[in-house]
Coordinates of C-alpha atoms and ligand atoms in Angstrom, one line a residue:
X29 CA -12.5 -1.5 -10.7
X30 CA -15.7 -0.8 -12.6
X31 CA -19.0 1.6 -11.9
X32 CA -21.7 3.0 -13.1
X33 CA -24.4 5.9 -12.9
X34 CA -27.2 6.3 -14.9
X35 CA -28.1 9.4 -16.6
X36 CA -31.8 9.8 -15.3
X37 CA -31.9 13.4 -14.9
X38 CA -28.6 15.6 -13.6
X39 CA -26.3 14.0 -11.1
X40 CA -26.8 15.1 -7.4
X41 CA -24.8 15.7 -4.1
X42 CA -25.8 12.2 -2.9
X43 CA -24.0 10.9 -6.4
X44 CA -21.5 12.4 -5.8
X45 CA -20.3 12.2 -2.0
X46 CA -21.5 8.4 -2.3
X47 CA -19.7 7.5 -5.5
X48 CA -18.2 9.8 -8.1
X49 CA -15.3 11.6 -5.2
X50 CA -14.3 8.2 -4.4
X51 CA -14.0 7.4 -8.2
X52 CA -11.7 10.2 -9.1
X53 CA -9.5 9.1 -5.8
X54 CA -9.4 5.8 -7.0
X55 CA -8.7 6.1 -10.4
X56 CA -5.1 6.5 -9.7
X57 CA -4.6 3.4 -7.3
X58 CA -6.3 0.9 -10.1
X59 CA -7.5 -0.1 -13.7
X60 CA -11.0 2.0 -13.4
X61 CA -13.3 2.0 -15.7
X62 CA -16.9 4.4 -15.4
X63 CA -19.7 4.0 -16.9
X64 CA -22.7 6.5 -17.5
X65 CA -25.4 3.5 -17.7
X66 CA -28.2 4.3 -20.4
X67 CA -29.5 1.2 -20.8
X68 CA -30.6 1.3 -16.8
X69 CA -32.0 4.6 -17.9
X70 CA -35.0 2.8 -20.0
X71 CA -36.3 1.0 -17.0
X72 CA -38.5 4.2 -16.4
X73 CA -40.2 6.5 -18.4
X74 CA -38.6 9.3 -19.9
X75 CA -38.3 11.0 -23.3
X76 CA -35.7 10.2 -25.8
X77 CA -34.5 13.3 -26.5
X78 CA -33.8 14.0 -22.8
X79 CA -32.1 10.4 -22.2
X80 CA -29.2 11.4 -25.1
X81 CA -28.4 14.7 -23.5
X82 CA -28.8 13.7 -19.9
X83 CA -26.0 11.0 -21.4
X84 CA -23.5 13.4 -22.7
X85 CA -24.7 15.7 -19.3
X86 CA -23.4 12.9 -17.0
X87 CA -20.3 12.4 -18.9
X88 CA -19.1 15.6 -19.3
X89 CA -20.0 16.1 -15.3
X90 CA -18.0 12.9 -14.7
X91 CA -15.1 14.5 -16.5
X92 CA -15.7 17.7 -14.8
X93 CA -15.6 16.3 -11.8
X94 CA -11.7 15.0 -12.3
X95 CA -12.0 11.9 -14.2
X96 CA -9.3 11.9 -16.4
X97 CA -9.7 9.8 -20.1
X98 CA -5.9 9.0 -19.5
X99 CA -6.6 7.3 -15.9
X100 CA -9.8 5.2 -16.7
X101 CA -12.1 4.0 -19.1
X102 CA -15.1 6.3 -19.4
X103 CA -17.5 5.3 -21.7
X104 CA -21.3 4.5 -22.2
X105 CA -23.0 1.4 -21.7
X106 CA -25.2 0.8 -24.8
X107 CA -21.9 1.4 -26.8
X108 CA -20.3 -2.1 -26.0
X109 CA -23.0 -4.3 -27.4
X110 CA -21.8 -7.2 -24.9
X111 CA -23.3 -5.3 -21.8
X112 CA -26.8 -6.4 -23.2
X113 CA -26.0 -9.6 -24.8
X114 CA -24.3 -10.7 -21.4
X115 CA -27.8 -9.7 -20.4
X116 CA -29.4 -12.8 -22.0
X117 CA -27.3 -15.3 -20.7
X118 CA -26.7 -13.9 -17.0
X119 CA -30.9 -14.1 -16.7
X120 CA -31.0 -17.4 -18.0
X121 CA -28.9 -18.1 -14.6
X122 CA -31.0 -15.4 -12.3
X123 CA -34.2 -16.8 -10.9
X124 CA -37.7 -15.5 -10.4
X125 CA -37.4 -14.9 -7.1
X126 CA -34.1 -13.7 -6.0
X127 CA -34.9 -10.9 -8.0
X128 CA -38.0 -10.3 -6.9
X129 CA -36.7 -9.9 -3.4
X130 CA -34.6 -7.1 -4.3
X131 CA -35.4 -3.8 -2.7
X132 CA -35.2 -1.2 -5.3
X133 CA -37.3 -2.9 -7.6
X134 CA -39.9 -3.3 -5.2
X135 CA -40.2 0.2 -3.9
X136 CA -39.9 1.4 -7.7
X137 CA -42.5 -0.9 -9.1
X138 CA -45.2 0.0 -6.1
X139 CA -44.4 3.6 -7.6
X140 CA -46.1 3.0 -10.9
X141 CA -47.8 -0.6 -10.1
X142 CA -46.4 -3.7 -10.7
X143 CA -48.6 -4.8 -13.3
X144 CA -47.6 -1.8 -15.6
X145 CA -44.3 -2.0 -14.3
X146 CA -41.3 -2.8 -17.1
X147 CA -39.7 -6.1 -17.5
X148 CA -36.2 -4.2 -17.8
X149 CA -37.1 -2.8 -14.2
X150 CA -37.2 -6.5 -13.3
X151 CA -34.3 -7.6 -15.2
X152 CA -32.2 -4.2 -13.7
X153 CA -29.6 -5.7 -11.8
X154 CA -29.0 -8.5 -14.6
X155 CA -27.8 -5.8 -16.4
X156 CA -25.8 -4.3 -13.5
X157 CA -24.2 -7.9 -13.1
X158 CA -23.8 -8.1 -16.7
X159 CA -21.9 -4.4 -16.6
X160 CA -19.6 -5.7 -13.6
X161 CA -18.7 -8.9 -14.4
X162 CA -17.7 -8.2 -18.5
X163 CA -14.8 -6.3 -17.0
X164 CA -13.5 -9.3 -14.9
X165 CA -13.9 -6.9 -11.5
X166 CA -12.3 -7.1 -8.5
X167 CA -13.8 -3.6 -6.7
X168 CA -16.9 -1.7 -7.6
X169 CA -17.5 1.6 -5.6
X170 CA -21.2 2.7 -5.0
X171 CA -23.7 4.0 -2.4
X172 CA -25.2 1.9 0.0
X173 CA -28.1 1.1 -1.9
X174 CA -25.9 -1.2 -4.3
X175 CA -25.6 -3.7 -1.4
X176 CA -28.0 -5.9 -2.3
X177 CA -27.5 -5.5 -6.3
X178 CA -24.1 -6.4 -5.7
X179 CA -24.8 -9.3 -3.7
X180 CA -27.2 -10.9 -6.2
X181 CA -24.1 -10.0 -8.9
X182 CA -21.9 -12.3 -6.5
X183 CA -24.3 -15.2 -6.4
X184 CA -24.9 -15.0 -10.3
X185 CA -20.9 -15.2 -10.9
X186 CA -20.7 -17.8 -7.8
X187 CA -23.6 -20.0 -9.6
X188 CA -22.5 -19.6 -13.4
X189 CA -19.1 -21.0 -12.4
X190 CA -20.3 -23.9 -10.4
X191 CA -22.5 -24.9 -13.3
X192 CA -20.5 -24.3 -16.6
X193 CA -16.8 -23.8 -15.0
X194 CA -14.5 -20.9 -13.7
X195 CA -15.4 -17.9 -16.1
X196 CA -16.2 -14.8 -14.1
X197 CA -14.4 -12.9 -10.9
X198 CA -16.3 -12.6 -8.1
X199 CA -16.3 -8.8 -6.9
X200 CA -16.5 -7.1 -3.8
X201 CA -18.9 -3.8 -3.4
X202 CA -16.7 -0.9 -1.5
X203 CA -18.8 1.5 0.2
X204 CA -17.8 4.4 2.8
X205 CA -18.3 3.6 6.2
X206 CA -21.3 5.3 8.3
X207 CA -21.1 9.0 8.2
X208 CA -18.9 8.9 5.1
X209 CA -21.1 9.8 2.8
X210 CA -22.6 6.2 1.2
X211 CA -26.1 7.4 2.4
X212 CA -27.0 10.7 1.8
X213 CA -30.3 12.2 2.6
X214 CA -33.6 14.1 0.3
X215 CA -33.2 17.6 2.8
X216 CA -36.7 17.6 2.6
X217 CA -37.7 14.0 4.1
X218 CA -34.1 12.9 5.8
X219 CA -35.7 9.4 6.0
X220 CA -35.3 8.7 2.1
X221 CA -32.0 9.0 0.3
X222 CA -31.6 11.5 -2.3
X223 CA -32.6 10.3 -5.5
X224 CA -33.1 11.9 -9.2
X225 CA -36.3 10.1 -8.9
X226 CA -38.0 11.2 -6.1
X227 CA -40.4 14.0 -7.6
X228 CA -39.9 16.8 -5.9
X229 CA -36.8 18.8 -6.3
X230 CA -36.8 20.8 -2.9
X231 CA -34.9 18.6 -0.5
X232 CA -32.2 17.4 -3.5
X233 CA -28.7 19.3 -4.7
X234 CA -28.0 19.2 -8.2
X235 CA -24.6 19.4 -9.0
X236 CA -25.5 22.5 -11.4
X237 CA -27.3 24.4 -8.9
X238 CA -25.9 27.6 -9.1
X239 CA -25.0 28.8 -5.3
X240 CA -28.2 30.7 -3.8
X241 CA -30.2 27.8 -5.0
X242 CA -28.2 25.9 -3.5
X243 CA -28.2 28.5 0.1
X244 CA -31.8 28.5 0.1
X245 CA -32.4 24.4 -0.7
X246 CA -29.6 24.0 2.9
X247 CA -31.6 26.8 5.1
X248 CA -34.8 24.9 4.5
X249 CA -33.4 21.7 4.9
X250 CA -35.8 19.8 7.7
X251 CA -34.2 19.5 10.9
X252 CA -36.0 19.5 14.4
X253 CA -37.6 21.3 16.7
X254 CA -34.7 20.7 19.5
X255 CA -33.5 24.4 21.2
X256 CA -30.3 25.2 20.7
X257 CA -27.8 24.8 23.2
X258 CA -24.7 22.2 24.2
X259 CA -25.9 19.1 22.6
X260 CA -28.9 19.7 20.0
X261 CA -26.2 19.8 16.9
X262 CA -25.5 15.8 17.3
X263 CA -24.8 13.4 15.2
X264 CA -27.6 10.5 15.9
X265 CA -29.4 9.6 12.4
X266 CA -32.3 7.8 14.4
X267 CA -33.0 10.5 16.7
X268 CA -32.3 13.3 14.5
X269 CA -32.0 12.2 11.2
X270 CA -32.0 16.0 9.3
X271 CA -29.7 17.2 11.5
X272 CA -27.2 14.1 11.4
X273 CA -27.4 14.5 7.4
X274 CA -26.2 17.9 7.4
X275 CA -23.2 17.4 9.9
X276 CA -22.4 13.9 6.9
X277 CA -22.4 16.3 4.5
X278 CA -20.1 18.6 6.1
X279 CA -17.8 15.7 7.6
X280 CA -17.8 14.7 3.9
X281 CA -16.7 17.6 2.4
X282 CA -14.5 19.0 5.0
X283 CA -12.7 15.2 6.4
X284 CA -13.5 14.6 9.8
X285 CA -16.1 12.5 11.5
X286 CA -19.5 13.9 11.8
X287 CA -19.7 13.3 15.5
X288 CA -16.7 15.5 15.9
X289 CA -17.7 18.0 13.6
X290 CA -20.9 18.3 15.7
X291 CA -19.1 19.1 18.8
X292 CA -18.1 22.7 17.4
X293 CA -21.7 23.7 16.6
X294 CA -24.7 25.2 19.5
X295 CA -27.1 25.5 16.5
X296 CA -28.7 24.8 13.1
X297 CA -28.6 28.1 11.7
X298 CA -24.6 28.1 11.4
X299 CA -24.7 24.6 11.0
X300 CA -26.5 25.1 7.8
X301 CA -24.5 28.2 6.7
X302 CA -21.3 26.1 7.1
X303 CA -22.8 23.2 5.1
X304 CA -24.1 24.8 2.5
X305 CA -20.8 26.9 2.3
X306 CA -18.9 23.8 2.0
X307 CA -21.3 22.5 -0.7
X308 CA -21.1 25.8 -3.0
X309 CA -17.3 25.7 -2.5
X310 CA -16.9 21.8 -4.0
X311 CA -19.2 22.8 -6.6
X312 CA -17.6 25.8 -7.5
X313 CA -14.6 24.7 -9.9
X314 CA -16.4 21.4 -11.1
X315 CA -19.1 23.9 -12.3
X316 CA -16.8 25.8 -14.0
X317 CA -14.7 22.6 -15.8
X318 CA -18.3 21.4 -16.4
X319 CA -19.1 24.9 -18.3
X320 CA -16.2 24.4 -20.8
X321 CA -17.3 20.8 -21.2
X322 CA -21.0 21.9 -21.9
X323 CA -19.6 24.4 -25.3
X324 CA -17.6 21.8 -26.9
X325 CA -19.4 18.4 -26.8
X326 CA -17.4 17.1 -29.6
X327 CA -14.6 16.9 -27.6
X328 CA -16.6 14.7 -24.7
X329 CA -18.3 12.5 -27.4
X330 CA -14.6 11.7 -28.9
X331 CA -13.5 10.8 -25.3
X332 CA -16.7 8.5 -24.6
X333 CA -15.8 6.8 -28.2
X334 CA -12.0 5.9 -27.2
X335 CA -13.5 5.0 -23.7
X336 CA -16.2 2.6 -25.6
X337 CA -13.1 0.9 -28.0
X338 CA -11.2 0.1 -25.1
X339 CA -13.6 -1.1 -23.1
X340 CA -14.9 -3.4 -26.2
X341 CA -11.3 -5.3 -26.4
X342 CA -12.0 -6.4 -22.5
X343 CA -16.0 -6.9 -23.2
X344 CA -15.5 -9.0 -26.4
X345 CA -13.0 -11.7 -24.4
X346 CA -15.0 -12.1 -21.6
X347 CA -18.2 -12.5 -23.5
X348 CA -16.6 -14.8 -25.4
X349 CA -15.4 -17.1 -22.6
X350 CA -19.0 -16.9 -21.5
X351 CA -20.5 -18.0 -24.5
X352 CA -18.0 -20.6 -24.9
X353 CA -18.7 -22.2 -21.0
X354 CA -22.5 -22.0 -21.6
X355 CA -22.1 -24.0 -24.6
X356 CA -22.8 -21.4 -27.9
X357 CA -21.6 -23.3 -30.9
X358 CA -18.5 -21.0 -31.3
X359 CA -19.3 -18.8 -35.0
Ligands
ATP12 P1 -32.2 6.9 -8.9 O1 -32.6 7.5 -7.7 O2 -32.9 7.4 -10.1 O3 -32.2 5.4 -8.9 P2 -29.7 7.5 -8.2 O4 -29.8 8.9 -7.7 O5 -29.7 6.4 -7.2 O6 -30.8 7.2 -9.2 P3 -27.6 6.3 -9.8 O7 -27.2 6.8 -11.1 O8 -28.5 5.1 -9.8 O9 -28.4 7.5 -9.0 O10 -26.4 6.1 -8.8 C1 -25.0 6.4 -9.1 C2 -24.2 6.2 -7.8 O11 -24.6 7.1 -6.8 C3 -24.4 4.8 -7.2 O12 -23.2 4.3 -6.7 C4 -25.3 5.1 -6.0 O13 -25.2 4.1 -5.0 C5 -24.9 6.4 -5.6 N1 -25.9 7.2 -4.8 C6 -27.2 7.4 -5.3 N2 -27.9 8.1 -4.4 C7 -27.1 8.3 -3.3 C8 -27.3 8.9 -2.1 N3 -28.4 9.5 -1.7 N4 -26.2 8.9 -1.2 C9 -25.0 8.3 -1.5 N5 -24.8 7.7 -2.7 C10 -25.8 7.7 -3.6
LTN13 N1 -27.6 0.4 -10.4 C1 -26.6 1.4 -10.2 C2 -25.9 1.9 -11.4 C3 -25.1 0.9 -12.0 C4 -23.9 0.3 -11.5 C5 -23.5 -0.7 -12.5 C6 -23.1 0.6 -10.4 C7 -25.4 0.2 -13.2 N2 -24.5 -0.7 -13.4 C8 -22.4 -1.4 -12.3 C9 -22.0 -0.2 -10.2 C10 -21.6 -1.2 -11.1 C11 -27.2 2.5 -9.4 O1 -26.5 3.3 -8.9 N3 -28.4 2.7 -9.3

């Protein structure tokens, strides 16, 4: 199993309930290995100072958050050299346009432009493939706005072994089903997932967010103008997509299915109190774990170095068998 987040900024509730709970369930149940992504990180702007703390940041939250360095791998991207070198060959087998049809880089590069746009933006899920497939992956856990990245990873593998031989495993994406959390939503605009780069920081949880940030991000949270009574607290993301984020949330954090969990509520004031109890309540001992992280960062860099070693032993074969199919004189 193999994933990755990138450190753009701190991780957020959407991070977590879509990827990093599932991670710590599963590193139990197979060979896991995490990855905080800094590479993926330069596709946008941002300062380098920022982009080396928001690195140890996400690790130490990852470690905080119950992965355990004697379960999985944890370790960072740009310190197994093969993630970019992988790179080169894997977009000498992507095309033009299969990449150009992938969602995330158009709605990041009509951000900025296209024209001032960065070729690594382009190239993004080459690298993703590249991360996936060094590690000979069966599973890789991620929100549902992988899909399609993971999909293109597929047909890269699929095509590289039809034209130089058998070399890479094909993987399969695992993501929650609806209402599990895959999706969650910006509480300010419930129509666009929460993201670390959406600009404004009103309608998005940071995992730090000490607890009345937190209360007062959940009580403005949009929802409708629906009066309360038997049925207004329903869980229909078309018709009432604040609402039905809300009652995901909860669902998430407390088990259950959000259609059920709707049932017990008349309005969106408790609604909101429950959820953003729920939320403060998670948060509360991974904040604290987190805290001792944060005053001894020696301690998280040594477990990112072991985490990089291993990961380098599986890197270095697969890379090499690549190389070797594609027709590198061996050195
Ligand atoms: P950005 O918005 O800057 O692209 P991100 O917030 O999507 O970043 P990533 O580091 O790219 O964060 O993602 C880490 C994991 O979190 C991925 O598996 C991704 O699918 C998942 N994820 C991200 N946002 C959400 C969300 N709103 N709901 C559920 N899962 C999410
Ligand atoms: N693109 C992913 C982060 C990512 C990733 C990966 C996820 C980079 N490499 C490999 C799974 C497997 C994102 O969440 N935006």
């Amino acid at each position: 199993m193999f994933s990755g987040i990138q450190p753009t900024g701190t991780s957020h509730l959407g991070n977590y309930l879509g990827a990093l709970r599932w991670w710590v369930d599963f590193q139990d149940r197979y060979d896991a290995l995490y990855c905080v992504v800094d590479l993926h990180a330069l596709t946008i702007p941002g300062d380098p100072e920022e982009l080396s703390k928001a690195t140890l940041t996400t690790a130490s939250l990852l470690l905080a958050a119950g992965l355990d360095p004697s379960r999985c791998i944890l370790f960072v991207q740009s310190h197994v050299h093969q993630h970019a070198e992988l790179t080169w060959l894997l977009e000498c087998t992507a095309s033009m346009g299969e990449l150009n049809r992938m969602t995330q880089w158009k709605d990041k590069a009509a951000k900025g432009g296209e024209e001032s746009a960065r070729v690594g933006l382009f190239a993004y899920p080459v690298l993703m493939a590249a991360d996936i497939l060094l590690y000979d992956t069966d599973l890789v856990p991620v929100g549902d706005d992988q899909r399609q990245h993971l999909e293109l990873t597929r047909d890269l593998a699929q095509r590289w072994n039809t034209r130089y031989g058998d070399t890479f495993t094909i993987p399969n994406a695992v993501i929650a089903p609806a209402g599990g959390g895959a999706r969650i939503m910006d509480l300010q605009d419930p129509l666009r997932k929460m993201s670390k780069s959406s600009g404004s920081d009103a309608g998005i949880i940071y995992l730090l967010d000490d607890p009345d940030v937190i209360e007062r991000k959940v009580k403005r949270a949009v929802t409708d103008l629906d009066p309360p009574g038997p049925g207004a607290v329903r869980w229909d993301p078309d018709e009432k997509p604040g609402v039905s984020n809300l009652l995901e949330i909860l669902a998430a954090l407390r088990g259950g299915k959000p259609e059920e969990i709707a049932a017990g509520y008349e309005n969106y004031g408790k609604l909101k109190a429950d959820a953003a109890d729920a939320v403060i309540e998670m948060l509360r001992p991974l904040q604290e774990r987190y805290r001792e992280y944060a005053q001894d960062p020696g301690s998280v860099q040594a477990i990112l170095a072991d985490g990089a070693s291993r990961a380098s032993d599986i890197a270095s074969r697969t890379y090499e068998r690549a190389r070797s199919a594609i027709g590198l004189l061996p050195r």
